[in-house]
Tab-separated table of C-alpha atoms and ligand atoms in Angstrom:
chain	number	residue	atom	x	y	z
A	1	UNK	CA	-23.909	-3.484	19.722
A	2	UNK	CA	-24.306	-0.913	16.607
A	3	UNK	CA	-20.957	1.153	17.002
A	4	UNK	CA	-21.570	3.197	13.857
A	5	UNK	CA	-22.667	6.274	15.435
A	6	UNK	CA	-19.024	6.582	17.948
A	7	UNK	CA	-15.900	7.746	16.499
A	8	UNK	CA	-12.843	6.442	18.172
A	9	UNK	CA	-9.325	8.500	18.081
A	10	UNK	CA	-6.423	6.446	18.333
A	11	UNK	CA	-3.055	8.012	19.146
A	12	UNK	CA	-0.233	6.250	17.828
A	13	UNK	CA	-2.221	4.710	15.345
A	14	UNK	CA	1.131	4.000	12.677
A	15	UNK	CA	2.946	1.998	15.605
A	16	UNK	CA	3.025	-1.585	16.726
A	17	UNK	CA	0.156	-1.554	18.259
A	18	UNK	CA	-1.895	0.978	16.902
A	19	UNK	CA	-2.042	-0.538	13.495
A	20	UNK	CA	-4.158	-3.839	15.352
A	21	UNK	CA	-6.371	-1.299	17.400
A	22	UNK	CA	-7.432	1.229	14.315
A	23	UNK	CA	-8.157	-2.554	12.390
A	24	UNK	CA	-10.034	-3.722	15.910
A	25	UNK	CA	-12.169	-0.686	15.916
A	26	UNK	CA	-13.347	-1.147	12.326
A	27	UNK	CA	-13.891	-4.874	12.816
A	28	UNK	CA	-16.472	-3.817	15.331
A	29	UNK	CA	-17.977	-0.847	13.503
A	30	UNK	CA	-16.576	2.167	15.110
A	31	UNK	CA	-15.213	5.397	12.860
A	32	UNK	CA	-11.980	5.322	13.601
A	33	UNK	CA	-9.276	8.124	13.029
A	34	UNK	CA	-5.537	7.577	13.382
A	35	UNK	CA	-3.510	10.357	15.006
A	36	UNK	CA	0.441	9.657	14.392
A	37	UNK	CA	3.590	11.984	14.450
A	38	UNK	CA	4.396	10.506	11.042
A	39	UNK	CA	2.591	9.892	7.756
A	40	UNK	CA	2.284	6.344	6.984
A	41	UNK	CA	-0.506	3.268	7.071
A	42	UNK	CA	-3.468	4.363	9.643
A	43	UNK	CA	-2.468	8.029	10.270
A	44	UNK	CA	-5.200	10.364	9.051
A	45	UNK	CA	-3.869	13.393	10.884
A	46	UNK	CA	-0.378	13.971	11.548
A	47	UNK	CA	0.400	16.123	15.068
A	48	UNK	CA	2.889	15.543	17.715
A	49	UNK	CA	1.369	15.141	21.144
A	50	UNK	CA	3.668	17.429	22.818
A	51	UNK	CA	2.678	20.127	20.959
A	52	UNK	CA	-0.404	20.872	23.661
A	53	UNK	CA	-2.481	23.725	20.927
A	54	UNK	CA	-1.761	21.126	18.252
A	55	UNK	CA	-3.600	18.132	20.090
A	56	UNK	CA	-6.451	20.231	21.359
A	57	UNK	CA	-6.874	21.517	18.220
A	58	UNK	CA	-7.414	18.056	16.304
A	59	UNK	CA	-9.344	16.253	19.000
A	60	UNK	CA	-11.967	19.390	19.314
A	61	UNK	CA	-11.720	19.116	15.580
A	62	UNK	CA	-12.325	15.128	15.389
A	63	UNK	CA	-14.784	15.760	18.297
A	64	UNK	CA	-14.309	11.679	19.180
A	65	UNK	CA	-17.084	9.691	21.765
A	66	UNK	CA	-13.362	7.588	23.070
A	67	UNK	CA	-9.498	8.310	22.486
A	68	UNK	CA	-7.260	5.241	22.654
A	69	UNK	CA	-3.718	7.070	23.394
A	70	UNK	CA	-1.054	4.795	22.359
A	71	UNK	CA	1.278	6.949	21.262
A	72	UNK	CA	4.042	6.779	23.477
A	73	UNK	CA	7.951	7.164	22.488
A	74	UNK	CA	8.963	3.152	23.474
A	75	UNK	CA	12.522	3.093	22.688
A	76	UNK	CA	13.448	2.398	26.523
A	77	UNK	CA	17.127	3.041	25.597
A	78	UNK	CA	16.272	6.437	23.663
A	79	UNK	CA	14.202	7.683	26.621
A	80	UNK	CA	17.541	7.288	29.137
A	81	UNK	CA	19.564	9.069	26.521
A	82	UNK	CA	17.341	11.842	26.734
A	83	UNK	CA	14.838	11.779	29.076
A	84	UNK	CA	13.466	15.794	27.942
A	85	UNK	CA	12.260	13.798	25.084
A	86	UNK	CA	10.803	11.131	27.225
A	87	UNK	CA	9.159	13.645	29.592
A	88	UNK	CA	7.611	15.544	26.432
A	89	UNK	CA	6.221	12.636	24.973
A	90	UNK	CA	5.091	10.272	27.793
A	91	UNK	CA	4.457	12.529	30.412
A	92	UNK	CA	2.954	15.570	28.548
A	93	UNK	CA	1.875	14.185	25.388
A	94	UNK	CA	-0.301	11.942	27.613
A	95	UNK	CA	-1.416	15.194	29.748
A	96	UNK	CA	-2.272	17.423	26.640
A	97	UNK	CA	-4.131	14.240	24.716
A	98	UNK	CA	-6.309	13.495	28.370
A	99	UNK	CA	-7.083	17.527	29.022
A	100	UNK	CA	-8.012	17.638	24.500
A	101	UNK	CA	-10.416	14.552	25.323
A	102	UNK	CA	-11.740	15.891	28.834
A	103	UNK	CA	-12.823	19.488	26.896
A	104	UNK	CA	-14.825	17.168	23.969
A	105	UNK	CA	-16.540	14.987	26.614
A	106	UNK	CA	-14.601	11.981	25.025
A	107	UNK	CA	-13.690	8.996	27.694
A	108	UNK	CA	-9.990	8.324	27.485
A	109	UNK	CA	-7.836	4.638	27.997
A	110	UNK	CA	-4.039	5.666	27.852
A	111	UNK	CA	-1.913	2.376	27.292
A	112	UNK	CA	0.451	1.839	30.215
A	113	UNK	CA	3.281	-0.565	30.900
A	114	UNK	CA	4.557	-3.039	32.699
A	115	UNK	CA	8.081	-1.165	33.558
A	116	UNK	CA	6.302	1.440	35.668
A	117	UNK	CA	7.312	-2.131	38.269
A	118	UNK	CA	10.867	-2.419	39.454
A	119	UNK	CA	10.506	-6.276	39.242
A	120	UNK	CA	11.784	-6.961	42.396
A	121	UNK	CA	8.820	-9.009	43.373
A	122	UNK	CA	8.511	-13.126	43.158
A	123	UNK	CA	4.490	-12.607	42.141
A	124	UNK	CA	2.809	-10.685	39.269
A	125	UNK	CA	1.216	-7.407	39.948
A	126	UNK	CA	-1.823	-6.184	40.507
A	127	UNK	CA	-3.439	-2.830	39.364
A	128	UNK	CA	-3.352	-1.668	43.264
A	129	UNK	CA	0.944	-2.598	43.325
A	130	UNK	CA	2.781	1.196	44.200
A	131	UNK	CA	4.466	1.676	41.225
A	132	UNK	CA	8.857	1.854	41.559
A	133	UNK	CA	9.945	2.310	38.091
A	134	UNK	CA	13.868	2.060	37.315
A	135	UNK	CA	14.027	3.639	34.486
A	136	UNK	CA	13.110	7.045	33.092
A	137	UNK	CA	10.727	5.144	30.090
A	138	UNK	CA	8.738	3.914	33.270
A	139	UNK	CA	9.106	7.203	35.277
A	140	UNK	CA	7.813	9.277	32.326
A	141	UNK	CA	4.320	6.714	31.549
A	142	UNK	CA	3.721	6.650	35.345
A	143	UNK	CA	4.027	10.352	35.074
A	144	UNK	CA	1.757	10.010	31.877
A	145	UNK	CA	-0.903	7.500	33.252
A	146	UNK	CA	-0.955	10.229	36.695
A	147	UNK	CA	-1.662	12.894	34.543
A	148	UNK	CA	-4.469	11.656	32.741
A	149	UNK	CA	-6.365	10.142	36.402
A	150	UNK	CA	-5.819	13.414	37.257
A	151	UNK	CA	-7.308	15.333	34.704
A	152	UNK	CA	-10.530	12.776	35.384
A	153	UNK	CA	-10.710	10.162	37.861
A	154	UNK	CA	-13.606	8.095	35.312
A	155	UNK	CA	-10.471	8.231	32.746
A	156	UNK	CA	-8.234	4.281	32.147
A	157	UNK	CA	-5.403	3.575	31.684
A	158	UNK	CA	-4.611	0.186	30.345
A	159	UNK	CA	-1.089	-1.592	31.632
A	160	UNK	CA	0.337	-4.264	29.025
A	161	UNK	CA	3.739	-5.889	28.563
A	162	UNK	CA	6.004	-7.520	26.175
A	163	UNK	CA	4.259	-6.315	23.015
A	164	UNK	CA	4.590	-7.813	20.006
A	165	UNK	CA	3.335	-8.414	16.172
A	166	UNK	CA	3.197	-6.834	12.588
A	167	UNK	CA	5.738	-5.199	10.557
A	168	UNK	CA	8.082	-3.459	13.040
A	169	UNK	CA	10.705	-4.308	15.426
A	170	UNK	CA	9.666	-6.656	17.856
A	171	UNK	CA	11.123	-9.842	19.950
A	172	UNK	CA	9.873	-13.015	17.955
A	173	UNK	CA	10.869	-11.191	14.675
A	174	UNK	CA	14.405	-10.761	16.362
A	175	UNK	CA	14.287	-14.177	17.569
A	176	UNK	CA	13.501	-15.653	14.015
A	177	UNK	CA	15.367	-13.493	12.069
A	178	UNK	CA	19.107	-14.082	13.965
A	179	UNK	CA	18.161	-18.125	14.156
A	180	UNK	CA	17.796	-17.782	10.244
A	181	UNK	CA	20.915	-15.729	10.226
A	182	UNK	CA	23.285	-16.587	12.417
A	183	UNK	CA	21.220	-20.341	13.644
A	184	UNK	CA	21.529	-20.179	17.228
A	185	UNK	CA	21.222	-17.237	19.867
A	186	UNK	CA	21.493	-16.851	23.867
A	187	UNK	CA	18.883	-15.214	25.730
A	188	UNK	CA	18.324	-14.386	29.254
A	189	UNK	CA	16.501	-16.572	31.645
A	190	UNK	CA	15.837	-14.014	35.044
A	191	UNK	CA	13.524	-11.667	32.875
A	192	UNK	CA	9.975	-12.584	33.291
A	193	UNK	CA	6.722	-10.749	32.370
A	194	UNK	CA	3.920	-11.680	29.792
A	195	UNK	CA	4.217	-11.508	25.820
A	196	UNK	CA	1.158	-9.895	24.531
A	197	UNK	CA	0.190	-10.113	20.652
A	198	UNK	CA	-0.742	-6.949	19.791
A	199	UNK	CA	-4.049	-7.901	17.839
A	200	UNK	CA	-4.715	-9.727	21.339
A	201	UNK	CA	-4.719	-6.834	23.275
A	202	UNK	CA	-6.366	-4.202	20.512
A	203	UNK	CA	-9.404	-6.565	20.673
A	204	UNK	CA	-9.716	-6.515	23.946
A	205	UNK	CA	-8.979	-2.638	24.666
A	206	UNK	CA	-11.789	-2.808	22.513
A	207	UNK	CA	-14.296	-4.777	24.432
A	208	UNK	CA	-12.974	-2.622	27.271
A	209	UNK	CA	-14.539	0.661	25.156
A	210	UNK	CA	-17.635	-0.594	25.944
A	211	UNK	CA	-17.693	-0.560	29.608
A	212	UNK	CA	-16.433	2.679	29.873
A	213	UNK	CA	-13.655	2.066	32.103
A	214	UNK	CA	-12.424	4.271	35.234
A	215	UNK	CA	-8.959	3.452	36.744
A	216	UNK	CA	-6.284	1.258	36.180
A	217	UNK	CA	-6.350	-1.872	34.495
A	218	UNK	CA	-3.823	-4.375	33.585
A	219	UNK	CA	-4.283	-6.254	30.094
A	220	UNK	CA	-1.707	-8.901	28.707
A	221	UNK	CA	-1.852	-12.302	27.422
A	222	UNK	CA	-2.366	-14.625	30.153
A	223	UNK	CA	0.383	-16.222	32.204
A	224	UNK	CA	4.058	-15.461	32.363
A	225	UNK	CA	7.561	-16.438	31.018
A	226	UNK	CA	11.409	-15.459	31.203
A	227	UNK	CA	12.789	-14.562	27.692
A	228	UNK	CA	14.459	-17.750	27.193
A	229	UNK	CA	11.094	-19.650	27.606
A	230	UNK	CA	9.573	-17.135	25.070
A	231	UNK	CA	12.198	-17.259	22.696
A	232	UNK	CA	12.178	-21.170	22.742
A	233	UNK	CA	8.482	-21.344	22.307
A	234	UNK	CA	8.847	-18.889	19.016
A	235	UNK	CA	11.541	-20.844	17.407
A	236	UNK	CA	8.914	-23.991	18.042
A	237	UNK	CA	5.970	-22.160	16.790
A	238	UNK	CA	8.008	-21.520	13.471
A	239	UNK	CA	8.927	-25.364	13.108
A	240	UNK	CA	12.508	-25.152	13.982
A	241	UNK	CA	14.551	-27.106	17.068
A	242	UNK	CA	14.320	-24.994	20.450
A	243	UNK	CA	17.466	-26.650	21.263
A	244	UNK	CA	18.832	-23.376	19.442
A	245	UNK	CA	18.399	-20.914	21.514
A	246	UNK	CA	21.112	-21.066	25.129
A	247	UNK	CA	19.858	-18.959	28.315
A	248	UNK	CA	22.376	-16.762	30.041
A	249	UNK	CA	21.958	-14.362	32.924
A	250	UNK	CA	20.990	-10.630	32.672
A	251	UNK	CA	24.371	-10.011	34.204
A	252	UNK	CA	26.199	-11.880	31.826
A	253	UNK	CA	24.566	-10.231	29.147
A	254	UNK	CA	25.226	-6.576	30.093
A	255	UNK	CA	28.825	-7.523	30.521
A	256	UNK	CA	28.845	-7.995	26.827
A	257	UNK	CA	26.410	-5.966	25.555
A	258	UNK	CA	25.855	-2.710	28.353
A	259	UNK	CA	23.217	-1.485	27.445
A	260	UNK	CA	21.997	2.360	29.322
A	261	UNK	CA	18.564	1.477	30.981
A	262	UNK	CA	17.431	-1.192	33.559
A	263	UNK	CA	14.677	-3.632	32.782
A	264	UNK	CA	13.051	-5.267	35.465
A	265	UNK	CA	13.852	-8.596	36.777
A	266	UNK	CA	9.678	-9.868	36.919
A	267	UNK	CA	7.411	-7.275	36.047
A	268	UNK	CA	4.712	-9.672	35.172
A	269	UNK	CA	0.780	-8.222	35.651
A	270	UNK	CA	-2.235	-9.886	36.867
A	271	UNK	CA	-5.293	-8.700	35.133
A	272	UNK	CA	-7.756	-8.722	38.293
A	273	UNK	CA	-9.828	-5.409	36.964
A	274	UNK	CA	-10.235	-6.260	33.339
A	275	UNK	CA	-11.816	-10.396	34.449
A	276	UNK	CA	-14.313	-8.668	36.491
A	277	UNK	CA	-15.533	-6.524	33.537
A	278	UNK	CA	-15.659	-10.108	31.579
A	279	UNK	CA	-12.558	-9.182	29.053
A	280	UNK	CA	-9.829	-11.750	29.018
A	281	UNK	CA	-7.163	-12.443	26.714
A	282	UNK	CA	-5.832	-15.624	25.573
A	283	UNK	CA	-2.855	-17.613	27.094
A	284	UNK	CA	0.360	-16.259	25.921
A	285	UNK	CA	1.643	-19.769	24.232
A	286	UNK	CA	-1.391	-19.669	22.566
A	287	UNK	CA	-1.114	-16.686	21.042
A	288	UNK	CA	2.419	-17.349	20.388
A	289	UNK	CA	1.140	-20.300	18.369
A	290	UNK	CA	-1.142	-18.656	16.424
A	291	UNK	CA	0.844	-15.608	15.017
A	292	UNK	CA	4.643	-16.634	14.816
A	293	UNK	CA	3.832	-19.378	11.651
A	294	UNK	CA	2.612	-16.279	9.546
A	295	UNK	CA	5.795	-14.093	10.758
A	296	UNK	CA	8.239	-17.275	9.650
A	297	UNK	CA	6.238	-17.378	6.334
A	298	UNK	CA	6.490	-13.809	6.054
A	299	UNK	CA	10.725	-13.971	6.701
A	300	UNK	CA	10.874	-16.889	4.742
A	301	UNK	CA	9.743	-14.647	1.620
A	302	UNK	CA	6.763	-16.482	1.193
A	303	UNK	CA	3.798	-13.844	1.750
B	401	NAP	N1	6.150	-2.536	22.946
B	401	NAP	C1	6.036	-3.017	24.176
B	401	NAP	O1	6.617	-4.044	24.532
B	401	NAP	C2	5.152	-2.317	25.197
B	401	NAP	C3	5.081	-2.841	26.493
B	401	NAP	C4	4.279	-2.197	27.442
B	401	NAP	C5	3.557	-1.064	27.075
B	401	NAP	N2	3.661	-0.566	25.829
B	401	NAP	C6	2.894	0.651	25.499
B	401	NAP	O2	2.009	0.330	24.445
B	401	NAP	C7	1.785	1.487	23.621
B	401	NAP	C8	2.012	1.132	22.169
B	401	NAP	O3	3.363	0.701	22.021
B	401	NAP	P1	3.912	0.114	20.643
B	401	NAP	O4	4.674	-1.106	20.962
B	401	NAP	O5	2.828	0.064	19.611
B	401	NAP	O6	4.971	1.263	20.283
B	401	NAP	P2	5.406	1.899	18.894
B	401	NAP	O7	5.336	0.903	17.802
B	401	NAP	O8	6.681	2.600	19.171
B	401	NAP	O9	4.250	2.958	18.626
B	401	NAP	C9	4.196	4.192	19.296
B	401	NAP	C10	3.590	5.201	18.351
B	401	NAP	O10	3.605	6.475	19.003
B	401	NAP	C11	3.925	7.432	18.034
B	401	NAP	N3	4.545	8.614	18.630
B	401	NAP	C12	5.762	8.701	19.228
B	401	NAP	N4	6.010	9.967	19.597
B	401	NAP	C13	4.920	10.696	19.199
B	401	NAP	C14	4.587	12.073	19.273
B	401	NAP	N5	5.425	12.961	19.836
B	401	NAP	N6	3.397	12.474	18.755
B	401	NAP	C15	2.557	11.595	18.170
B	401	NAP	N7	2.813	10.271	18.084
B	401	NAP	C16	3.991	9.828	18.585
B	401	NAP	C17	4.934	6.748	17.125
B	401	NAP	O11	4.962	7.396	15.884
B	401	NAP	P3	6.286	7.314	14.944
B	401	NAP	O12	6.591	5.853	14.815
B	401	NAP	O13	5.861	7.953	13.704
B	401	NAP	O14	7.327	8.049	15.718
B	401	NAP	C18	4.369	5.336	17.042
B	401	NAP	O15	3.487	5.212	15.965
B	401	NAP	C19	2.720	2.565	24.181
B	401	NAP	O16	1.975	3.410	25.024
B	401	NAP	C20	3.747	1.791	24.993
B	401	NAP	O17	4.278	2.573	26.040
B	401	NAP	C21	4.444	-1.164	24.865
């Protein structure tokens, strides 16, 4: 399909994710502008979505055919610390970016998450699962992802988990990093849900533009694992001995390190809504496979 003629806003375009999707949208001939609070790689303009005349402002000005809001603040921590700032940001930034994109006639997919789930469930969840979030990160995106299907019921939003890849903080480089530092590490083994690569799921938020989808969706790498299984398959998937990493309970853990905001226990998705569109994503091991050899390159200094 010849995407030259649609412009594509994504919010959040300097963060984890975003850096993947503005790179996904070019691969497949879309304009693409970056909207970030921050200057840096992939932020044309620079606006902070809680500022509501700000965001209306540069989408009316951007006048995009689809806005891919990412933008979301993800320290899960930070938002129980101060959950004004977690209210502004995932709950209202999302409202002011959906009502900007609703006056430009622009469809809208917000990114959602997994932790909008309390966990307490034995099987993965599907997009019609009532959300019980327990903790005020997954209070403020349900609030987010229930303002924009307000604003317009033909509006997505996209569910993922686990998200990792590229230069930032994220769970394999953590694993990697403290094996190469310290050689061995102990991770919990009663927190399961599904590690998505980032590039994984830009491609296929992507693929999603096309169908112009209403509703909720959930999108991750396929299948599902506890930490300790992930953590063991990275430290394989970067050559080393799996025997390194020791599991340990989430109880255990807190008791050493407390830390302010629940996770949940399995907050796994199933991704019922995006397979009958036709978009999949690959198997989480696989993907593990194919991006943690160029992150141990990349820590061992050698790209
Ligand atoms: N990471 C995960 O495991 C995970 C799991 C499930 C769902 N998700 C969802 O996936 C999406 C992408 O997450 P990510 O991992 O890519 O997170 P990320 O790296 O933290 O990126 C979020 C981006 O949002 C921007 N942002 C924060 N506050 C903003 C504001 N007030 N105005 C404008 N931009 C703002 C940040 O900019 P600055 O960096 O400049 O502040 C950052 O570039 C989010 O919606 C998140 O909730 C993530």
């Amino acid at each position: 399909m010849d995407h030259a003629a649609e412009t594509i806003l994504v919010t959040g375009s300097g963060g984890q994710l975003g850096r993947y999707l503005v790179a996904a949208c070019r691969e497949r001939g879309f304009r693409v502008i970056g909207l970030g609070a921050n200057p840096g790689p992939g932020v044309d303009i620079q606006v902070d979505i809680g500022d509501a005349q700000a965001v209306t402002a540069s989408i009316a000005d951007v006048r995009p055919d689809v806005v891919i809001h990412g933008a979301a603040y993800t320290d899960v921590d930070g938002c129980e610390r101060d959950p004004d700032k977690a209210d502004r940001v995932n709950h209202l930034g999302a409202a002011n970016v959906a009502r900007a994109a609703r006056s430009v006639g622009a469809h809208l997919i917000a990114v959602g998450t997994d932790f909008v789930f309390s966990g307490k469930r034995a099987e993965p969840y599907s997009e019609r699962a009532t959300p019980d979030p327990v903790s005020v990160y997954g209070s403020s995106k349900l609030a987010g992802e229930r303002a924009v299907l307000d604003t317009d019921p033909s509006f997505a939003v996209a569910r993922t988990a686990w998200v990792y890849g590229g230069a930032g903080k994220h769970f394999p480089r953590t694993v990697l990093t403290m094996i190469r530092d310290r050689g061995a590490m102990t991770v919990v083994d009663d927190e399961v849900s599904n590690p998505t690569f980032a590039g994984d799921l830009a491609d296929s938020l992507v693929a999603l533009v096309d169908k112009r989808p209403a509703g909720i969706f959930h999108l991750t790498n396929e299948g599902w694992v506890n930490r300790f299984g992930l953590a063991r398959a990275v430290v394989e998937a970067a050559g080393g001995d799996p025997g390194v990493i020791q599991p340990t309970s989430t109880e255990a853990f807190l008791s050493r390190y407390p830390l302010p905001a629940k996770r949940p226990a399995n907050s796994s998705l199933a991704n019922n809504r995006a397979r009958e569109l036709g978009v999949t994503l690959p198997a989480w091991r696989d993907a593990v496979d194919r991006y943690v050899p160029t992150l141990a390159r990349e820590l061992n200094g050698q790209e």
